[in-house]
PDB file of C-alpha atoms in Angstrom:
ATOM      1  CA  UNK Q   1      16.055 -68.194 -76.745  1.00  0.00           C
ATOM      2  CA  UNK Q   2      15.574 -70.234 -73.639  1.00  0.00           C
ATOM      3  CA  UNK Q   3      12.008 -71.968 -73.490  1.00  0.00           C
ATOM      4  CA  UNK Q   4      10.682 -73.834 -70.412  1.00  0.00           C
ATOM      5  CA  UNK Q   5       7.713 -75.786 -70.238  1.00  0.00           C
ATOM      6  CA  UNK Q   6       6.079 -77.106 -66.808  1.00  0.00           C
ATOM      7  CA  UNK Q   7       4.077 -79.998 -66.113  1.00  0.00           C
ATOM      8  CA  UNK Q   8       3.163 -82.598 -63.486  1.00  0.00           C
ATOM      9  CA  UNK Q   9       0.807 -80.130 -61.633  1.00  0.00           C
ATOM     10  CA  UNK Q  10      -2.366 -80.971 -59.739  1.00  0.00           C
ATOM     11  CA  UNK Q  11      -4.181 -81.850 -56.511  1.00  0.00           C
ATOM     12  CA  UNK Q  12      -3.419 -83.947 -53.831  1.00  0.00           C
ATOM     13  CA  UNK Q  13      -4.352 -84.509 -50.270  1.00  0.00           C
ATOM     14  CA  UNK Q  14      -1.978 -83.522 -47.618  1.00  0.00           C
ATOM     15  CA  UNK Q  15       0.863 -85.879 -46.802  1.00  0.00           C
ATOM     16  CA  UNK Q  16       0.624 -86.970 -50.898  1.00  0.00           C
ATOM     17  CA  UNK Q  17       3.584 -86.407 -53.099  1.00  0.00           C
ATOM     18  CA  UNK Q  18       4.156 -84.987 -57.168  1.00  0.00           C
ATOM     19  CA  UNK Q  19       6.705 -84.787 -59.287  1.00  0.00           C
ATOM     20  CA  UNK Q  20       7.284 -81.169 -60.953  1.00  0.00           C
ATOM     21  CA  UNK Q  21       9.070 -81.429 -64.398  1.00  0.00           C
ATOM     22  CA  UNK Q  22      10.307 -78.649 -66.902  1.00  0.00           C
ATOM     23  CA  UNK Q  23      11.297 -79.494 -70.023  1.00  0.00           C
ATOM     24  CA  UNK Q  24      14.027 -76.729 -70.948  1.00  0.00           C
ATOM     25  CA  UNK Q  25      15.362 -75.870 -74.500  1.00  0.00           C
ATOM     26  CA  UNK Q  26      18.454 -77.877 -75.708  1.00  0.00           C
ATOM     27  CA  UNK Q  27      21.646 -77.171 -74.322  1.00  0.00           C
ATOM     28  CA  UNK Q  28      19.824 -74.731 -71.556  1.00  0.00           C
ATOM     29  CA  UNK Q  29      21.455 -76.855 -68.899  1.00  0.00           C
ATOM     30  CA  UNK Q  30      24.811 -76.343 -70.099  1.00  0.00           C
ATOM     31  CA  UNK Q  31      24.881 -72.499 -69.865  1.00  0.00           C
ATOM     32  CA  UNK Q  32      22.076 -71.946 -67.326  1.00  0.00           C
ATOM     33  CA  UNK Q  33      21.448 -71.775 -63.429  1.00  0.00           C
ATOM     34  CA  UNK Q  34      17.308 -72.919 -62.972  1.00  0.00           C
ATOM     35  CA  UNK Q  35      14.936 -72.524 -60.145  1.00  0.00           C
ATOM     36  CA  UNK Q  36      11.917 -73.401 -58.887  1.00  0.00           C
ATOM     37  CA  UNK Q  37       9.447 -70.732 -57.606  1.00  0.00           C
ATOM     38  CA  UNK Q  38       5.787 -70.453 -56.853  1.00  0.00           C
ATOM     39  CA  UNK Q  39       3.191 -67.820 -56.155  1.00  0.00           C
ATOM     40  CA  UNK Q  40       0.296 -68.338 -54.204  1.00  0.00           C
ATOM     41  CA  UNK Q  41      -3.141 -66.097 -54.747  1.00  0.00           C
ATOM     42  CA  UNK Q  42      -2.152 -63.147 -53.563  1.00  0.00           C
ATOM     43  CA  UNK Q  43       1.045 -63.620 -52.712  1.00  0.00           C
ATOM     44  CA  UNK Q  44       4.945 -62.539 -54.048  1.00  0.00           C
ATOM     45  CA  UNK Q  45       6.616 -65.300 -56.312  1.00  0.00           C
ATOM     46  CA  UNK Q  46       9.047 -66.907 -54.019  1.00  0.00           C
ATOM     47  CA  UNK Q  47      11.742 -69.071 -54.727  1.00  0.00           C
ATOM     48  CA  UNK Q  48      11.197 -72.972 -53.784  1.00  0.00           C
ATOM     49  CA  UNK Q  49      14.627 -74.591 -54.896  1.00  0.00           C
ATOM     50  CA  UNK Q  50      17.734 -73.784 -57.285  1.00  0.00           C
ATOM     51  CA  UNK Q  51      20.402 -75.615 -58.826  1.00  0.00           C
ATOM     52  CA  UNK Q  52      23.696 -74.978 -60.441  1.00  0.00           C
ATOM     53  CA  UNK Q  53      25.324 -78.260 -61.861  1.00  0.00           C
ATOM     54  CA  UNK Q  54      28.359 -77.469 -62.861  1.00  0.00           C
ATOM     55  CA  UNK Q  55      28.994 -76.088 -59.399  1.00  0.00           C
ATOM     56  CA  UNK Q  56      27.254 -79.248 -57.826  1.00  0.00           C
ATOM     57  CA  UNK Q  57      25.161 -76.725 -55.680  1.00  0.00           C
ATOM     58  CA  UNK Q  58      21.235 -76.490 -54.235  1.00  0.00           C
ATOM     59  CA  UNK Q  59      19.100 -74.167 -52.406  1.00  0.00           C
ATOM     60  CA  UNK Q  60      16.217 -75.080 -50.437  1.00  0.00           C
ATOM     61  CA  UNK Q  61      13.917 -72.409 -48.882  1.00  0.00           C
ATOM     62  CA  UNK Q  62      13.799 -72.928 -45.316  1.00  0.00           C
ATOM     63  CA  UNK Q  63       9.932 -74.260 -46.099  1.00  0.00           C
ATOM     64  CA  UNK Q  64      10.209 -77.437 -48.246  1.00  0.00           C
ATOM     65  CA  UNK Q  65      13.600 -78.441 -46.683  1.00  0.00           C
ATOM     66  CA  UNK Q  66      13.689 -82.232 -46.613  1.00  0.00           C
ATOM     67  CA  UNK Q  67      10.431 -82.826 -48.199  1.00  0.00           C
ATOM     68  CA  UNK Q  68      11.448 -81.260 -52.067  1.00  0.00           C
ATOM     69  CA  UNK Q  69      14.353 -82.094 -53.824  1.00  0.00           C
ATOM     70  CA  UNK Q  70      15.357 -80.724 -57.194  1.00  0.00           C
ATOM     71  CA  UNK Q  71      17.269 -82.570 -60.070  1.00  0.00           C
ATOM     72  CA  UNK Q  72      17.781 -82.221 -63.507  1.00  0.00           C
ATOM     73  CA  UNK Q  73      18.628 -84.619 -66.333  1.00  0.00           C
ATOM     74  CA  UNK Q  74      20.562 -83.084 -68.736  1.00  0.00           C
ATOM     75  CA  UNK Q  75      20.278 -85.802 -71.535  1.00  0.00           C
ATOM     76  CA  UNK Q  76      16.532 -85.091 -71.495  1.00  0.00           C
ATOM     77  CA  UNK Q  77      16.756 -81.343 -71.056  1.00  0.00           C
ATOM     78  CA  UNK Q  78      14.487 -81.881 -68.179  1.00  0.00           C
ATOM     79  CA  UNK Q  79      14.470 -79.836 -64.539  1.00  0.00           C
ATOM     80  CA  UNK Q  80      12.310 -81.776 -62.195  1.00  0.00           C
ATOM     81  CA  UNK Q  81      11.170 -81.191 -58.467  1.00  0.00           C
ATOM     82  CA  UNK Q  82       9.744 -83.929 -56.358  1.00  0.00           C
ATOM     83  CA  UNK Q  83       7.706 -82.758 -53.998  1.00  0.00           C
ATOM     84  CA  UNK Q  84       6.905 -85.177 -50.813  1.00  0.00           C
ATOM     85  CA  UNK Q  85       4.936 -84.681 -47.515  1.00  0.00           C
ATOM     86  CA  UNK Q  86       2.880 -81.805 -49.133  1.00  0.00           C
ATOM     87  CA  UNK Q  87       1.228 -79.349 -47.250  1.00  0.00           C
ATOM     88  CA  UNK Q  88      -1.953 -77.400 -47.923  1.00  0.00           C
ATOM     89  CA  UNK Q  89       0.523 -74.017 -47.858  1.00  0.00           C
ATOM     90  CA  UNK Q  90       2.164 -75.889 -50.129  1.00  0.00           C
ATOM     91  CA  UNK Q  91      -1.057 -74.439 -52.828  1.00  0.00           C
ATOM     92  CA  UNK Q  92       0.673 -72.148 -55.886  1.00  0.00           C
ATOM     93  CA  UNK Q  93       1.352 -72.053 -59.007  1.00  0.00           C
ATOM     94  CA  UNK Q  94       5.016 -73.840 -59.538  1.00  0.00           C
ATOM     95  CA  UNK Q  95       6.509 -71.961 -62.269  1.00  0.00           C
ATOM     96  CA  UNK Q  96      11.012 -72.939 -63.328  1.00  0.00           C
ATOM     97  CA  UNK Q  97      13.191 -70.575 -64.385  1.00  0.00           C
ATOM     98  CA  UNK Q  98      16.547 -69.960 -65.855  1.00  0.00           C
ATOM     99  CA  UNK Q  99      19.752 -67.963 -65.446  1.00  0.00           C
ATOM    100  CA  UNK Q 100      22.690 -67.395 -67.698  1.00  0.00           C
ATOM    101  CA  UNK Q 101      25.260 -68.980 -65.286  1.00  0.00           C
ATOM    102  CA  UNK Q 102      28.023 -66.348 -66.546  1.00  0.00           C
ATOM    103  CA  UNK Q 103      26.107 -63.862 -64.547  1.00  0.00           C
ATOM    104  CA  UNK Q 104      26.656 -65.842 -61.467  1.00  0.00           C
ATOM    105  CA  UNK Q 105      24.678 -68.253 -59.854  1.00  0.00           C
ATOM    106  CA  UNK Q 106      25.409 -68.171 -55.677  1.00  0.00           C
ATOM    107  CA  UNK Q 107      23.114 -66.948 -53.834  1.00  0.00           C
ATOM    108  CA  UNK Q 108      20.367 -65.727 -56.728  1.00  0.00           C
ATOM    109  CA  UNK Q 109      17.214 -66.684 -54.764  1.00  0.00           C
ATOM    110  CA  UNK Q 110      15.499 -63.870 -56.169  1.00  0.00           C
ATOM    111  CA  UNK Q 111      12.717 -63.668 -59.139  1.00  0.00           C
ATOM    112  CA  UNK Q 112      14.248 -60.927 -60.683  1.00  0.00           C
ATOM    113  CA  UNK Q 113      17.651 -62.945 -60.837  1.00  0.00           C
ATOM    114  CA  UNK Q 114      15.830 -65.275 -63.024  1.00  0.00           C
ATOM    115  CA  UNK Q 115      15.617 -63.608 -66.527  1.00  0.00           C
ATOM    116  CA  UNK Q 116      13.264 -66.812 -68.542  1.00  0.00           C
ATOM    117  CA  UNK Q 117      10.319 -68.340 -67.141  1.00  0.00           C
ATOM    118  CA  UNK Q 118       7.500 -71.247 -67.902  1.00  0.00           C
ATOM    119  CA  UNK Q 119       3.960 -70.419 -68.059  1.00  0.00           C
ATOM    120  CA  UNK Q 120       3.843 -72.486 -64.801  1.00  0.00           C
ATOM    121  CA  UNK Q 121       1.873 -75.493 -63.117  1.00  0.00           C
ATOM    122  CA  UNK Q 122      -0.598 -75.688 -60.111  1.00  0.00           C
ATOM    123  CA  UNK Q 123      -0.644 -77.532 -57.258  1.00  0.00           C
ATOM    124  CA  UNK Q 124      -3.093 -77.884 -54.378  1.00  0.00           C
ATOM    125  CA  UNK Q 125      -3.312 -79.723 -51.917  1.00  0.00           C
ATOM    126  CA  UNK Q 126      -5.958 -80.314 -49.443  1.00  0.00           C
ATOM    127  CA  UNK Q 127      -6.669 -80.932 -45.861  1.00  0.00           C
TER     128      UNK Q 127
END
C-alpha cells in the first residue's frame, strides 16, 4: 500500500518561494510515476508537475513553467516541489500522487491517472 504524506504548506506574499515535500512509502519511487496537483476552492484538481525517474522525464503545466521544479530523493523516499515567484493564483491545496509505472507513465497528466494520493497541503499567497 502506497502512503504519501505532504508538508511544507503555508502563506506567503507574492514573489515569495516554498518548498513542497511528500514523504512516500519505501520503495514507492522504484515502482511508481508521482505528481503534483492542486485544487483551488471551487475549482477541478489539476495537475502542477510529474516525474518519471527511471525515464528521466518531467511535466510542467503551462502555468508554473520556470518558476516550479519537481525532484525527488529516492534515498529519503521524499517527492519535493519548489515553488518560486509565487503567484496569488498560485492559492490551492497541493496534494502528490502516485502511479504504478507498469501502467505507463507518458503523458498521464490526469487525476484519475493517479490511483494514491496525500491528504494534501495549502498554500496561499497574497497580494
Amino acid at each position: 500500500q502506497v502512503q504519501l504524506v505532504e508538508s511544507g504548506g503555508g502563506s506567503v506574499q507574492t514573489g515569495g518561494s516554498l518548498r513542497l515535500s511528500c514523504a512516500a512509502s519505501k520503495n514507492t519511487f522504484s515502482t511508481h510515476c508521482m505528481g503534483w496537483f492542486r485544487q483551488a476552492p471551487g475549482k477541478e484538481r489539476e495537475v502542477v508537475a510529474t516525474i518519471a525517474v527511471d525515464a528521466g522525464t518531467t511535466y510542467y503545466a503551462d502555468s508554473v513553467k520556470g518558476r516550479f521544479t519537481v525532484s525527488q530523493d529516492n534515498a529519503e523516499n521524499t517527492l519535493y516541489l519548489q515553488m518560486n515567484d509565487l503567484k496569488p493564483e498560485d492559492s490551492a491545496m497541493y496534494f502528490c500522487a502516485a502511479r504504478w509505472r507498469f501502467l505507463g507513465c507518458y503523458g498521464r497528466t490526469g487525476s484519475a491517472d493517479f490511483p494514491y494520493w496525500g491528504q494534501g497541503t495549502q498554500v496561499t499567497v497574497s497580494s
